[in-house]
XYZ file of C-alpha atoms in Angstrom:
636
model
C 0.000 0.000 0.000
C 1.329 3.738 -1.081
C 1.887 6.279 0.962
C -1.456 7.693 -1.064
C -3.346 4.808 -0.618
C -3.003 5.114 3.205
C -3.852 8.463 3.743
C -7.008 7.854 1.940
C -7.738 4.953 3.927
C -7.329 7.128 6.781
C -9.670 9.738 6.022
C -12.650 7.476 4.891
C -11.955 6.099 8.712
C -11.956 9.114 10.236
C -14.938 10.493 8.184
C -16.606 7.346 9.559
C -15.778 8.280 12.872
C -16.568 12.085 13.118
C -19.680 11.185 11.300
C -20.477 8.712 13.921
C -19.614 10.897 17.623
C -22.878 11.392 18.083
C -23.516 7.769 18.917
C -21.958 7.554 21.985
C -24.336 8.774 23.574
C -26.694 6.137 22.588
C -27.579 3.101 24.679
C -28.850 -0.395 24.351
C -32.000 -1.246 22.097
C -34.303 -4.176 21.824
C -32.069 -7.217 21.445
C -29.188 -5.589 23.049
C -31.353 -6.581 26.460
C -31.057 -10.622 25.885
C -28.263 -10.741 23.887
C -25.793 -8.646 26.106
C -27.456 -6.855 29.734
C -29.732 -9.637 30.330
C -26.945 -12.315 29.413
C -24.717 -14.444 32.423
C -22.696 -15.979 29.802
C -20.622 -12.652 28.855
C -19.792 -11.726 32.769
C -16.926 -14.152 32.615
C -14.260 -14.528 30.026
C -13.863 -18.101 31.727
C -17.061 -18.203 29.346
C -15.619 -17.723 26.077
C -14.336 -21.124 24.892
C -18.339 -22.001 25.699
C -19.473 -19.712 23.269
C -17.551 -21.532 20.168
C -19.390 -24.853 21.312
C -22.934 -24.307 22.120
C -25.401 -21.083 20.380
C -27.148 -20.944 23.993
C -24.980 -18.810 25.379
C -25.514 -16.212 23.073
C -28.908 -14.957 24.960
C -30.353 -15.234 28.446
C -33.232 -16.933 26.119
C -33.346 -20.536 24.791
C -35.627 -19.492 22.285
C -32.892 -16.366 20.682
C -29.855 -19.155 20.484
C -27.270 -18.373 17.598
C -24.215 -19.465 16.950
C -21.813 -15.987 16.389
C -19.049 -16.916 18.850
C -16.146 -14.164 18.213
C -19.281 -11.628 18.698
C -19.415 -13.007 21.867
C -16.084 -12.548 22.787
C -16.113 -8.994 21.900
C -19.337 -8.284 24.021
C -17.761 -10.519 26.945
C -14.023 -7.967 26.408
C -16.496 -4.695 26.648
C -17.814 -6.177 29.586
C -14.555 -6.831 31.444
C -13.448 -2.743 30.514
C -17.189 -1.259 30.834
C -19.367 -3.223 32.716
C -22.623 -2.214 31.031
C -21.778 1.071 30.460
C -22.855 1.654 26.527
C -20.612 4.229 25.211
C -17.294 1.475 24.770
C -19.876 -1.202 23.123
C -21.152 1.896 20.887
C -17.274 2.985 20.082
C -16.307 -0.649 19.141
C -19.235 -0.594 16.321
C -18.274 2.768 14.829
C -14.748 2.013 14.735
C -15.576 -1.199 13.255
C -17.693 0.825 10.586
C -14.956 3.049 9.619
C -12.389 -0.384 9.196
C -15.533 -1.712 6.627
C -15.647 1.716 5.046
C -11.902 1.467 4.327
C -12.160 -1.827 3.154
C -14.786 -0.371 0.581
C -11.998 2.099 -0.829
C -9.514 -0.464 -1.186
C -11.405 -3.260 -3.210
C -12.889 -0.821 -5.521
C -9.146 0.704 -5.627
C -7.588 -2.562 -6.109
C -10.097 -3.345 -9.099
C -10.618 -0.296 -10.492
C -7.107 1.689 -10.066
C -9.055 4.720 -9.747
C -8.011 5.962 -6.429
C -9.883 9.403 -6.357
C -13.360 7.362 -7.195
C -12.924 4.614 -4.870
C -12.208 6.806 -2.535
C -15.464 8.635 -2.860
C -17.346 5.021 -2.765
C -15.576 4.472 0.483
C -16.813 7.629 1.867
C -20.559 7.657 0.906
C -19.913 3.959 2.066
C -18.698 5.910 5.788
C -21.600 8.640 5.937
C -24.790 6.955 4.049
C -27.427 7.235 6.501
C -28.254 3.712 5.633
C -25.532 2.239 7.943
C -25.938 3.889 10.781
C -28.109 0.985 12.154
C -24.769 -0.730 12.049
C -22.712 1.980 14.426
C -25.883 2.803 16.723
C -27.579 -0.767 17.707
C -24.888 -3.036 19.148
C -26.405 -5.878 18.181
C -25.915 -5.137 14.361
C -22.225 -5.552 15.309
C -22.436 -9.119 13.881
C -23.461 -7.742 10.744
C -20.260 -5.538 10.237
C -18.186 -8.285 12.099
C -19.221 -10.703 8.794
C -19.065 -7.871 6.505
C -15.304 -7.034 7.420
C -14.413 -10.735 6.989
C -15.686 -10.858 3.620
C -13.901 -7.519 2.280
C -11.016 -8.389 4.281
C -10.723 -12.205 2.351
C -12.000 -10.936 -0.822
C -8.952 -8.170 -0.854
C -6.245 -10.421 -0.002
C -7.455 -13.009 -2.456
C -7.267 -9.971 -5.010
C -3.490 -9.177 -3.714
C -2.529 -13.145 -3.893
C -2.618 -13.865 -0.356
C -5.041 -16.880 0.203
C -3.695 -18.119 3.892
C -4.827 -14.336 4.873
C -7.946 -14.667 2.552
C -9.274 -17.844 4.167
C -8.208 -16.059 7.952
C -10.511 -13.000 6.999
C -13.410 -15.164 6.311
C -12.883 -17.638 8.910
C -13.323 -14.735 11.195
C -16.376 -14.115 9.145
C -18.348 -16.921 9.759
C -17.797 -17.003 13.157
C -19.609 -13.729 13.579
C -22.703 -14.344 11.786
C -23.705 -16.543 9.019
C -24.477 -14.216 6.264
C -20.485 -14.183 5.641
C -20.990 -17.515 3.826
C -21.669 -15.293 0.641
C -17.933 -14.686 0.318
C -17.411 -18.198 -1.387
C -19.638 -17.269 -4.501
C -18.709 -13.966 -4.320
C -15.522 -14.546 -4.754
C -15.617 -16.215 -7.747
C -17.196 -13.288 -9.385
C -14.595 -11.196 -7.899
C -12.019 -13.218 -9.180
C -13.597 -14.143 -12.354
C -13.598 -17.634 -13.901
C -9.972 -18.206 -13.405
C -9.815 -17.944 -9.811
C -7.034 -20.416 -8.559
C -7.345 -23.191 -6.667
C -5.051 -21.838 -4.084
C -7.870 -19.169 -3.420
C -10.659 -21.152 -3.853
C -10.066 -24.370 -1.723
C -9.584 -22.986 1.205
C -12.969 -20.815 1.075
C -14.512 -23.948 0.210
C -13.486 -26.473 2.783
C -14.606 -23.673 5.540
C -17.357 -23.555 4.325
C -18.191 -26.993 4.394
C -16.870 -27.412 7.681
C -18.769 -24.298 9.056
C -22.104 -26.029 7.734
C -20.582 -29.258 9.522
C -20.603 -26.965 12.798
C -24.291 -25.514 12.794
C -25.978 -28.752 11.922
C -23.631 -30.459 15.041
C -24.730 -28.220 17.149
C -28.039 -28.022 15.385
C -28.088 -23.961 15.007
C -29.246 -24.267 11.562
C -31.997 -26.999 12.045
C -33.608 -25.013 14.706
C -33.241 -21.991 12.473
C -34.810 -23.823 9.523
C -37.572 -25.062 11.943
C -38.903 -21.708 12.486
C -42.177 -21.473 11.649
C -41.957 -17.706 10.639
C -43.582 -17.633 7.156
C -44.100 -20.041 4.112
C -41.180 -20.160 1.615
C -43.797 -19.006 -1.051
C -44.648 -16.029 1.019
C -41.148 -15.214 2.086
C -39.992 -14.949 -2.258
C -43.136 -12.975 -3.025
C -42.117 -10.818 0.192
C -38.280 -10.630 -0.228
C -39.242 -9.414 -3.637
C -40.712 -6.754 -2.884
C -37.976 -6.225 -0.208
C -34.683 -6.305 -2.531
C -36.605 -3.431 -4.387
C -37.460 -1.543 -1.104
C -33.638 -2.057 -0.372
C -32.629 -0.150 -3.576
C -34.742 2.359 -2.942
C -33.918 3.191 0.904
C -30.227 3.038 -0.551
C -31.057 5.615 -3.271
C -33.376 7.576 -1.290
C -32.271 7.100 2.438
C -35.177 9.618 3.886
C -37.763 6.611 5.516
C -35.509 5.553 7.771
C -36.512 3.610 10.603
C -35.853 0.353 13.042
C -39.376 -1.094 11.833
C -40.375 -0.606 8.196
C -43.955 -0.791 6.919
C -43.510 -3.530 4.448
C -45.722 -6.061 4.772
C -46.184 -9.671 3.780
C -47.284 -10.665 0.604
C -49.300 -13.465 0.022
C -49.773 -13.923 -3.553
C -47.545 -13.660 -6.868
C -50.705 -12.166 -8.054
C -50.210 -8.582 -6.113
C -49.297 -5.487 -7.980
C -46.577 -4.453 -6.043
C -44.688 -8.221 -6.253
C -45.339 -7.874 -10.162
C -43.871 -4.782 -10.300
C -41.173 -5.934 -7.926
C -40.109 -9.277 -10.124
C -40.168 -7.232 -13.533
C -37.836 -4.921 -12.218
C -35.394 -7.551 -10.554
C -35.658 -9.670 -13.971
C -34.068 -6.688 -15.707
C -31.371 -5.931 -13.119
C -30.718 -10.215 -13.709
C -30.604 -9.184 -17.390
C -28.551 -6.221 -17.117
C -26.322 -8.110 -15.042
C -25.394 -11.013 -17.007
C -24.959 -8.521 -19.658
C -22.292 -6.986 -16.831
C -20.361 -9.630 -16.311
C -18.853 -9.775 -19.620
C -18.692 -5.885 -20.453
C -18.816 -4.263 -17.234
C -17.298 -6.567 -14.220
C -18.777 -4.172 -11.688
C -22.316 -3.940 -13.015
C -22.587 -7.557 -12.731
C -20.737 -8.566 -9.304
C -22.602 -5.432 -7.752
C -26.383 -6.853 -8.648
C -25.346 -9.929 -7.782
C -24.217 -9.475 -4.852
C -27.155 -8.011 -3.755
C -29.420 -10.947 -4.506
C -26.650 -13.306 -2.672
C -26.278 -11.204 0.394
C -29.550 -10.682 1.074
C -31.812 -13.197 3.029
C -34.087 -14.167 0.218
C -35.758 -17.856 0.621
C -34.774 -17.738 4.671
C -37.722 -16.664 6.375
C -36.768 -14.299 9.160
C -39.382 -12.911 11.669
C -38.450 -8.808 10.831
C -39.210 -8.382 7.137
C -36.977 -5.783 6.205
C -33.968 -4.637 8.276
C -31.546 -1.856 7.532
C -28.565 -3.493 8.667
C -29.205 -6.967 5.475
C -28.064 -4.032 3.263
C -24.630 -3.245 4.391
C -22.768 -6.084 2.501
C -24.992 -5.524 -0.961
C -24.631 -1.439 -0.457
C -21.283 -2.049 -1.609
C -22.129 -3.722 -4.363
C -23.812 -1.120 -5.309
C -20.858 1.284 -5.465
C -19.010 -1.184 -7.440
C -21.761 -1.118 -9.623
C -21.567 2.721 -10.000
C -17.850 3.106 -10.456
C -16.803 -0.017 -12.453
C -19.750 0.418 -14.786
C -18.365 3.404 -15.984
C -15.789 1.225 -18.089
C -12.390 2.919 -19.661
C -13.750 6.402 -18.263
C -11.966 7.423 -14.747
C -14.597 10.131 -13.390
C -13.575 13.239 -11.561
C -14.797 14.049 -8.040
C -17.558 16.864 -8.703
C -19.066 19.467 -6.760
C -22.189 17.578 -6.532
C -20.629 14.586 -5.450
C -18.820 16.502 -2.573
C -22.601 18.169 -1.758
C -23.924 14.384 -1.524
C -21.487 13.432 0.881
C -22.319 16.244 3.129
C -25.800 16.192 2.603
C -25.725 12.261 3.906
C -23.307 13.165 6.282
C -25.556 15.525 7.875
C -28.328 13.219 7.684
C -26.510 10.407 9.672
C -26.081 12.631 12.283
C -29.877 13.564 12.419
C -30.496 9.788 12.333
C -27.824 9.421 15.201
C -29.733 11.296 17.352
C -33.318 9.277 17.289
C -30.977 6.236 17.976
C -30.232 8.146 21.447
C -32.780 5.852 23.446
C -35.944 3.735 23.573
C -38.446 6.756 23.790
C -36.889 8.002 20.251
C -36.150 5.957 18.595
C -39.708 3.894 18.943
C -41.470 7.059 18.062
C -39.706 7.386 15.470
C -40.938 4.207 14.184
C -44.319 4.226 15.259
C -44.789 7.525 12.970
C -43.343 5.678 9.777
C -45.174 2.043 10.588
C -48.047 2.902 12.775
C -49.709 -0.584 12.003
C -46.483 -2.314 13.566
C -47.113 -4.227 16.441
C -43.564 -4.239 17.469
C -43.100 -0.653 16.657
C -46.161 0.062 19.116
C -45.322 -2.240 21.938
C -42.157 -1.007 22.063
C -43.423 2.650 22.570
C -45.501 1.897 24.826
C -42.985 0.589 27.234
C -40.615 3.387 26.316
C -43.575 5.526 27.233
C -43.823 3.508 30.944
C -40.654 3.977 31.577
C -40.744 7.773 31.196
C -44.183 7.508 33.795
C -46.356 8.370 30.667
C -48.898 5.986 32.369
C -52.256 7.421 30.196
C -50.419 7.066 26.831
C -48.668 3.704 27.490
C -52.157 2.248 28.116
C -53.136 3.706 24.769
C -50.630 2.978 22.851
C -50.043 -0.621 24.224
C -53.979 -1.598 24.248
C -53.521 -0.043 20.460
C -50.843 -2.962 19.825
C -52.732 -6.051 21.566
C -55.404 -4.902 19.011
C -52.506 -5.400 16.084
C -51.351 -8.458 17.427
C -52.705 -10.536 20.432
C -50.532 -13.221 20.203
C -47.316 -11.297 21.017
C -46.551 -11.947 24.815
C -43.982 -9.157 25.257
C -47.041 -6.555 24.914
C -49.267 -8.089 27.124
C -46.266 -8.575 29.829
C -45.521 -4.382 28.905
C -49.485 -3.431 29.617
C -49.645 -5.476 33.038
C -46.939 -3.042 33.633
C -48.959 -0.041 32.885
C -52.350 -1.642 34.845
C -50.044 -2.371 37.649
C -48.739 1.595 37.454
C -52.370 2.940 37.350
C -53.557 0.449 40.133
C -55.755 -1.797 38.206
C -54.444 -4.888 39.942
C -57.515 -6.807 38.253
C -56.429 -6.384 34.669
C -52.939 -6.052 35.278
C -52.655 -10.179 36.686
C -54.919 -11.204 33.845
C -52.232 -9.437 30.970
C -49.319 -11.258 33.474
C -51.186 -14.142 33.005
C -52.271 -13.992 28.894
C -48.471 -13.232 28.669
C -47.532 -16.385 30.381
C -50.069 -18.278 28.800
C -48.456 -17.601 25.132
C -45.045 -18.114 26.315
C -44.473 -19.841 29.283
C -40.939 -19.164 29.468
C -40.882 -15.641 29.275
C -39.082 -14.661 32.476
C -40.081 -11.096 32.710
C -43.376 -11.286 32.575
C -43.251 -13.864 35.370
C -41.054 -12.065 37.542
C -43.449 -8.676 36.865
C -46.563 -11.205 37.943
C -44.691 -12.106 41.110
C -43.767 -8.637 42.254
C -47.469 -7.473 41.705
C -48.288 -10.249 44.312
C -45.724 -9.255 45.897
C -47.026 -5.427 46.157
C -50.759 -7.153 47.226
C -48.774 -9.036 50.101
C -49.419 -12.406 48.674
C -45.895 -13.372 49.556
C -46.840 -17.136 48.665
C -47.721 -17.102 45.422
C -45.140 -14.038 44.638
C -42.686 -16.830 46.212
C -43.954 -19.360 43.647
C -44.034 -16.941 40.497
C -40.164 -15.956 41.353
C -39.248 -19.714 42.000
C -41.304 -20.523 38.004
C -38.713 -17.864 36.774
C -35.418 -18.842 38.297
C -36.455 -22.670 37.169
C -36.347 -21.150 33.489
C -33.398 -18.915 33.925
C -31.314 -19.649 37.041
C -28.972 -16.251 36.402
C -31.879 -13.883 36.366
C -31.188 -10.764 38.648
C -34.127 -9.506 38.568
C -36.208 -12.681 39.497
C -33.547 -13.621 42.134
C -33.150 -9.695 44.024
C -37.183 -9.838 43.698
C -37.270 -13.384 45.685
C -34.850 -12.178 48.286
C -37.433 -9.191 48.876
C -40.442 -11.377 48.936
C -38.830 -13.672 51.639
C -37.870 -10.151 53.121
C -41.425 -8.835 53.871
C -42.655 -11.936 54.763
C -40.362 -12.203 57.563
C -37.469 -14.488 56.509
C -34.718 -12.526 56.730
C -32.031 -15.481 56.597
C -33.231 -16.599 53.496
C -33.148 -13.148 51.534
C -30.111 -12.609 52.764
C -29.144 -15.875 50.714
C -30.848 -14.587 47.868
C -29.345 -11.356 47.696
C -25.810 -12.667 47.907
C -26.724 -15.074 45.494
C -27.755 -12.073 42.869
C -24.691 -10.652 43.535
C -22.714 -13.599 42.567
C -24.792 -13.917 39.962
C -23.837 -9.978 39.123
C -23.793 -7.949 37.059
C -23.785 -5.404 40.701
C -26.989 -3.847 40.986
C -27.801 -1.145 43.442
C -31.169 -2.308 44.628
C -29.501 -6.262 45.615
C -26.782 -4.151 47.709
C -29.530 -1.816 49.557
C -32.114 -4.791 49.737
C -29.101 -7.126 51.373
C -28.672 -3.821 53.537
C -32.057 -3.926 54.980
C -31.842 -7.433 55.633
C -28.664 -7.840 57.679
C -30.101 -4.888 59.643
C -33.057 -6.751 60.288
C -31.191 -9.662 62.126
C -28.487 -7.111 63.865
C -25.676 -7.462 61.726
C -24.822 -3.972 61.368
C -21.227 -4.005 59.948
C -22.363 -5.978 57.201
C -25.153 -3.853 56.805
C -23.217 -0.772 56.575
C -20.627 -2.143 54.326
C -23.605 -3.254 51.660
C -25.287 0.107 51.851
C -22.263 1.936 51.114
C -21.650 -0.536 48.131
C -25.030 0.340 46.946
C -24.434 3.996 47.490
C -21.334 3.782 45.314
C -23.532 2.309 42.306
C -26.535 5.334 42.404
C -24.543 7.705 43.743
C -26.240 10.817 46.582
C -30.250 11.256 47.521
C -31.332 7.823 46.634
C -33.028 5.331 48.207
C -29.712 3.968 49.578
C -28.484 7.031 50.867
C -31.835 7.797 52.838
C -30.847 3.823 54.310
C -27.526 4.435 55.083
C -28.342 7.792 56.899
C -31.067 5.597 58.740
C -28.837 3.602 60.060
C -26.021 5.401 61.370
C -28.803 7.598 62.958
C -30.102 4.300 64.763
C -26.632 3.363 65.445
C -25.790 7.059 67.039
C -28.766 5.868 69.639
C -31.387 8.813 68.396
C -35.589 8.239 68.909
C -37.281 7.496 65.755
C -38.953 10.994 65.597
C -35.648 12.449 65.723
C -34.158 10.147 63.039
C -36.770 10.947 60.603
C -37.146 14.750 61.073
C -33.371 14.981 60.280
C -33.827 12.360 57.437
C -36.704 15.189 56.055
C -34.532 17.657 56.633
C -30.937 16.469 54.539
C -33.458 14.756 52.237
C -36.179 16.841 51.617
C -36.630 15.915 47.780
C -37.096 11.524 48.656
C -40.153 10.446 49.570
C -38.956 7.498 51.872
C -38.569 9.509 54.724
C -41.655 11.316 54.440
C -43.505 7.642 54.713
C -42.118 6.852 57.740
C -42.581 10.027 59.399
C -46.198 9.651 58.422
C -46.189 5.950 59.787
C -44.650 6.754 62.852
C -47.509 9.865 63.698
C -50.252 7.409 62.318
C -49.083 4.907 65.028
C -49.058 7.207 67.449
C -52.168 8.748 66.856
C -50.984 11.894 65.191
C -53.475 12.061 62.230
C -53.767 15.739 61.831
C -49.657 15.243 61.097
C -49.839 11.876 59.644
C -52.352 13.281 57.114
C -50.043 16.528 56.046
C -46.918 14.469 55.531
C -48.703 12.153 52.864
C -50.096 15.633 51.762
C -46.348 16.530 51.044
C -45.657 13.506 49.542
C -48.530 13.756 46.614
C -47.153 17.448 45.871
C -43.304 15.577 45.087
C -45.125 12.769 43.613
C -48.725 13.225 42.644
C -49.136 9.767 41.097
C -47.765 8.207 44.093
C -50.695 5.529 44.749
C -49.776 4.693 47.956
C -49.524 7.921 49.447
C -52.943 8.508 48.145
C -54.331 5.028 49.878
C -52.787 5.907 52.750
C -54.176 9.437 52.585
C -58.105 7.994 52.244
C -57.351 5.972 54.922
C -55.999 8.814 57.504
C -58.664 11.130 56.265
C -61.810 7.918 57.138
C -60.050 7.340 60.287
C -60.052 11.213 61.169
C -63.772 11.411 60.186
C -64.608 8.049 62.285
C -63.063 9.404 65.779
């Protein structure tokens, strides 16, 4: 490589990168949760050999097993530097992006010898708005993972370097499946007279990476997915690969859930259109192949790269096009035959204008609440898109428009368990206890696995003291996923209120073992140690907890508790200076009002829960408790 060479490669990468800065600030999205936060496997490098041998460990979920081991790895390396702290996972993907995007400049380079046009294919490659599903959702880190094998082996098979070739796409394959495109692919880079040295090895890893997935029977249960009939998923895909073109062209739609729907028929306008459209980009191609290499490799590779006759539960996803975008550059620049373009104004405009545009699409990527609006907007008759707004909208205590919008997605789809799970939520928020144990339970009924909406059932019984059956529910989820934090912290605090301190206490350390740290298992083992007088330990685990959520929180207002106790003042005392350093946390304010309501104080009593529904005026409790002052007032 020139001196030339690499300081073009160098600015495609950084042009990938300061296109890109914006994105770490993002977080994790919608698989990120199984596949990475919600995962045991990656909180141990001990782990990794594991993760070459058996697709279960690649989710906390039986169901969302895949075999894409060195993806793994890379999560499980984040998590030894960061913890879950998204900003490294983020970094990773863009940098990863601008390596691609380089990769882009030097195969159209190495074909073309037109240095100043390649160059400008790497960079649209860098900045389309297209790609920055890949830099923004961690999870599509598999996708450029692949993708970078593939350009990495199809570029050193071009310089005559096959041990490195068959390396690159080794590497490939072990990140996601889709890399086992490179072996026809390279053919057509190569052309007919690709050597045997090149070609053997691509082959016999192939053939012994299909020997893997059957062993350990990734691609049998993959096949066995009962997603959508193979005559629905080519009338469908159809209509996809043009969709593709289009968002590539026209990259203004945008969005983590695309209205295209299923088609069921050959018979439909839009899949007639669709196939009479593709059968001239086949004819155009094989036309390519002998007068214009790129034309032809480019089409063609998008119809390999794409998932075409394997059904797949999201129909169209931004992140299939990465791979077959570049065949569409090739396309562009080694169709132009014994010309060697310029670099235009206009070209220089498009790079900024989809530069610019990234960074706008950067930004909805920030979090859920965005980014699911976002696609609500552009597929409002998504299921997904809805149910995952309406949760967003939970979380942000939007109670009135998460009922909305998630009773508007049961209505799409009642079948989808995740949605009823989200809307017990919401019932549970707005203290419909009725409704919110039958969507728990409708939730449970369609997937009886589904850990989070068993742990969400328990905690609502839990919440109506029914420490029983709350026991039971958190027991049902630890039997499906042993490692769950949530399920185990939950059980600890069930056996908590019902009086067994000894055996949260187990719990809680067993969460913690379990990690990753949480906050709440450190303050809940807090509680319990003081419950049965071990102090020290008590202090120590509040402190710990304090450390993790850092000044007024719940742990603080604990820790303060106790070293009041511990200082020997009266409970009136320890509260009023609890109200007093913590006058924003509603914790002490409930058992100030406890304490005057036991003591017969209900002109007091009554005023503090008062003060509590002017911090928090959704705060059901405090208004329970307020009704129930106020009759007792009126009664005496």
């Amino acid at each position: 490589m020139t001196l030339t060479h690499a300081k073009l490669g160098a600015s495609v990468f950084l042009l990938a990168l300061v296109t890109h800065l914006n994105s770490l600030g993002g977080g994790f999205h919608y698989d990120d949760a199984h596949s990475i936060v919600e995962n045991h496997h990656l909180r141990s490098l001990a782990n990794v050999p594991a993760y070459f041998l058996d697709p279960a460990t690649f989710s906390s979920e039986t169901a969302m097993a895949m075999y894409r081991p060195l993806v793994q790895t890379s999560y499980a390396l984040t998590y030894g530097l960061a913890g879950y702290i998204a900003w490294p996972y983020l970094l990773f993907n863009v940098l990863l992006h601008g390596l691609v995007a380089v990769l882009v400049y030097l195969l159209i380079e190495q074909k073309t010898g037109w240095a100043l046009s390649a160059w400008w294919a790497g960079a649209l490659f860098a900045v389309h708005p297209m790609h920055s599903q890949v830099a923004n959702y961690i999870s599509s880190r598999s996708e450029a993972l692949a993708v970078l094998g593939v350009f990495a082996a199809l570029y050193w098979a071009g310089q005559g370097f096959p041990l490195r070739s068959a390396s690159a796409y080794a590497l490939g394959l072990l990140s996601k499946s889709v890399a086992i495109v490179c072996a026809p692919l390279l053919f057509l880079w190569q052309g007919r007279k690709t050597p045997r040295r090149v070609w053997a090895p691509v082959a016999a890893l192939s053939s012994i990476y299909l020997m893997i997935i059957v062993g350990n029977q990734f691609l049998t249960r993959s096949f066995a997915q009962d997603v959508r009939s193979y005559g629905v998923q080519i009338y469908t895909q159809s209509k996809a690969l043009v969709y593709y073109l289009y968002l590539m062209a026209f990259p203004v739609q945008l969005s983590i859930e695309h209205p295209l729907r299923a088609s069921a028929s050959m018979a439909e306008g839009p899949v007639i259109l669709a196939v009479a459209l593709l059968g001239s980009l086949v004819f155009v191609a094989r036309r390519g192949i002998s007068s214009a290499a790129g034309l032809g490799f480019g089409i063609f590779c998008l119809g390999f790269a794409i998932p075409f006759l394997w059904p797949l539960n999201v129909i169209v996803n931004e992140h299939r096009a990465y791979l077959p975008f570049f065949g569409l550059l090739y396309a562009l620049v080694g169709s132009l035959g014994g010309r060697r373009p310029g670099i235009t104004r206009a070209a220089y405009g498009l790079l900024l204008v989809f530069a610019l545009m990234t960074w706008q699409r950067n930004a909805i990527w920030q979090d859920e609440y965005s980014l699911w609006s976002d696609a609500a907007l552009k597929a409002p008759q998504s299921f997904r898109a809805q149910s995952n707004l309406g949760l967003a909208q939970y979380e942000r205590g939007e109670l009135s428009l998460a009922q909305k919008t998630l009773e508007r997605a049961v209505g799409l789809n009642t079948n989808y368990a995740r949605t009823w799970s989200n809307l017990g939520l919401v019932y549970e928020g707005v203290g419909d206890y009725v409704r919110s144990e039958e969507a728990y339970g409708r939730a449970l009924r369609l997937r009886p696995d589904l850990v989070g909406a068993r742990a969400n059932l328990g905690r609502l019984y839990m919440g109506l003291h029914h420490y029983g059956e709350a026991i039971d529910q958190f027991v049902l989820a630890l039997a499906a996923d042993p490692h769950s934090v949530v399920a185990r912290t939950n059980l600890g605090l069930a056996h908590q209120r019902a009086g067994r301190q000894e055996l949260a206490v187990q719990e809680y350390e067993r969460a913690l073992q379990d990690g990753p740290l949480t906050a709440e298992a450190y303050n809940n083992l807090g509680l319990a140690y003081q419950n049965i007088g071990a102090l020290d330990k008590a202090e120590q685990a509040l402190q710990r907890a304090l450390l993790l959520t850092g000044a007024n929180t719940e742990a603080a207002v604990n820790l303060r508790m106790l070293q009041l106790r511990r200082s020997g003042r009266s409970p009136l005392e320890i509260y009023d200076a609890l109200v007093r350093e913590f006058p924003n946390r509603t914790e002490p304010l409930r058992g100030l009002a406890a304490l005057h309501a036991e003591r017969g104080r209900l002109e007091e009593a009554i005023a503090v829960c008062r003060l509590i529904l002017s911090l928090d005026p959704r705060d059901q409790q405090a208004m329970r408790n307020l009704e129930k002052l106020i009759k007792s007032q009126r009664e005496n």
